[in-house]
Amino acid sequence: MNTLCVHINAKRYANGHCAIRGLSFSARPGEFVAIVGPSGAGKTTLLKIISGLDTDFEGSVQLADQSRIGFMFQEPRLMPWLTVAQNLALVDKGATGERLTQALEQVGLKDCAQMFPKQLSGGMQRRVALLRAFLVAPQLLLMDEPFQSLDAPTAEQLREQLLTLWQDQKPTVLFVTHHLNEALSLADRVLFLSPGPSHIALDFAVDLPRPRGLDAPAVQRLGQQLLQAHPGLLRGSLGLQA
Ligand code: ADP
């Protein structure tokens, strides 16, 4: 039984613009799927449709029964007037006391429960957002370029924490990025989108053992091999082959 089956025949915006046409895929329980595509390909549109925020499309999105969905956005989106503990309690009232301490420890924030978002660095705010996404124990976690605009070591640390949390809970993850090596370092499988109106141009299984950092030689090599085999990959020109 898949966690998710997506069949989008067409997604048109009110101005007539067709963002997605003929895009189908499914994802298994516990699978980590990265979605890579050029800017404007329809990645955010796709996540909005899957999350149920956008219901105005032709096609279907089927989720396994009673699936809880977690979402992590490009911005941390913490409530600035609430402490870290209060922000987390918004999604999980049981996140107090020892449970809260343990959860914060998992992302290296054990002394930050009573701090407000503005007292935290950008990387620390993302760690709170990451923890919040996992606190709902999602079956499906949607992530929209969550580590964008962080410095390289901070982003790498967040990727490691994401993988630890994912290996612990094993939700199905859909991770949108435009960074090929980030996708290859994290995912079991990478879906490459064509330029809009988008569809899946290449469905690629990443057969490398973990852990595999962004700069690991095996990841770099695989990225280069992919680009050699499909020179238009990141421009999305694979669309012609799909
Ligand atoms: P991505 O996340 O891959 O950058 P988006 O999903 O944001 O792409 O957008 C896909 C396409 O749909 C783009 O061409 C964008 O301009 C268009 N689009 C997004 N939102 C709207 C909207 N509300 N109305 C009209 N067109 C939109």
mmCIF file of N, CA and C and ligand atoms in Angstrom, residues 13 15 17 19 38-45, ligand 1:
data_model
loop_
_atom_site.group_PDB
_atom_site.id
_atom_site.type_symbol
_atom_site.label_atom_id
_atom_site.label_comp_id
_atom_site.label_asym_id
_atom_site.label_seq_id
_atom_site.Cartn_x
_atom_site.Cartn_y
_atom_site.Cartn_z
ATOM 1 N N TYR A 13 -4.071 27.820 -13.418
ATOM 2 C CA TYR A 13 -4.410 28.931 -12.526
ATOM 3 C C TYR A 13 -5.528 29.748 -13.161
ATOM 4 N N ASN A 15 -5.734 32.613 -14.233
ATOM 5 C CA ASN A 15 -5.397 33.409 -15.427
ATOM 6 C C ASN A 15 -5.191 32.527 -16.665
ATOM 7 N N HIS A 17 -3.026 30.061 -16.942
ATOM 8 C CA HIS A 17 -1.689 29.472 -17.007
ATOM 9 C C HIS A 17 -1.726 28.013 -16.546
ATOM 10 N N ALA A 19 0.220 25.080 -15.110
ATOM 11 C CA ALA A 19 1.487 24.868 -14.395
ATOM 12 C C ALA A 19 1.916 23.411 -14.439
ATOM 13 N N PRO A 38 13.487 23.048 -12.388
ATOM 14 C CA PRO A 38 13.858 24.448 -12.546
ATOM 15 C C PRO A 38 12.840 25.364 -11.883
ATOM 16 N N SER A 39 13.269 26.597 -11.633
ATOM 17 C CA SER A 39 12.372 27.580 -11.047
ATOM 18 C C SER A 39 11.147 27.749 -11.950
ATOM 19 N N GLY A 40 9.979 27.772 -11.356
ATOM 20 C CA GLY A 40 8.755 27.945 -12.133
ATOM 21 C C GLY A 40 8.205 26.640 -12.680
ATOM 22 N N ALA A 41 8.860 25.510 -12.349
ATOM 23 C CA ALA A 41 8.413 24.212 -12.887
ATOM 24 C C ALA A 41 7.095 23.760 -12.268
ATOM 25 N N GLY A 42 6.782 24.287 -11.094
ATOM 26 C CA GLY A 42 5.523 23.873 -10.480
ATOM 27 C C GLY A 42 5.709 23.071 -9.201
ATOM 28 N N LYS A 43 6.896 23.186 -8.597
ATOM 29 C CA LYS A 43 7.189 22.382 -7.395
ATOM 30 C C LYS A 43 6.289 22.805 -6.225
ATOM 31 N N THR A 44 6.214 24.114 -6.007
ATOM 32 C CA THR A 44 5.381 24.601 -4.897
ATOM 33 C C THR A 44 3.910 24.303 -5.180
ATOM 34 N N THR A 45 3.510 24.474 -6.426
ATOM 35 C CA THR A 45 2.132 24.164 -6.814
ATOM 36 C C THR A 45 1.815 22.697 -6.499
HETATM 37 P P1 ADP B 1 8.302 26.450 -8.542
HETATM 38 O O1 ADP B 1 7.922 26.192 -7.115
HETATM 39 O O2 ADP B 1 8.790 25.218 -9.259
HETATM 40 O O3 ADP B 1 9.267 27.577 -8.702
HETATM 41 P P2 ADP B 1 5.535 27.345 -8.791
HETATM 42 O O4 ADP B 1 4.743 26.162 -8.402
HETATM 43 O O5 ADP B 1 5.698 28.436 -7.785
HETATM 44 O O6 ADP B 1 6.971 26.879 -9.340
HETATM 45 O O7 ADP B 1 4.885 27.986 -10.100
HETATM 46 C C1 ADP B 1 4.635 27.215 -11.281
HETATM 47 C C2 ADP B 1 4.128 28.140 -12.377
HETATM 48 O O8 ADP B 1 2.827 28.603 -12.028
HETATM 49 C C3 ADP B 1 4.994 29.378 -12.589
HETATM 50 O O9 ADP B 1 5.000 29.666 -13.970
HETATM 51 C C4 ADP B 1 4.279 30.448 -11.810
HETATM 52 O O10 ADP B 1 4.521 31.719 -12.373
HETATM 53 C C5 ADP B 1 2.820 30.026 -11.992
HETATM 54 N N1 ADP B 1 1.982 30.431 -10.849
HETATM 55 C C6 ADP B 1 2.196 30.175 -9.547
HETATM 56 N N2 ADP B 1 1.205 30.698 -8.779
HETATM 57 C C7 ADP B 1 0.339 31.294 -9.654
HETATM 58 C C8 ADP B 1 -0.891 32.013 -9.501
HETATM 59 N N3 ADP B 1 -1.447 32.198 -8.301
HETATM 60 N N4 ADP B 1 -1.488 32.486 -10.613
HETATM 61 C C9 ADP B 1 -0.941 32.290 -11.840
HETATM 62 N N5 ADP B 1 0.205 31.610 -12.055
HETATM 63 C C10 ADP B 1 0.843 31.130 -10.978
#
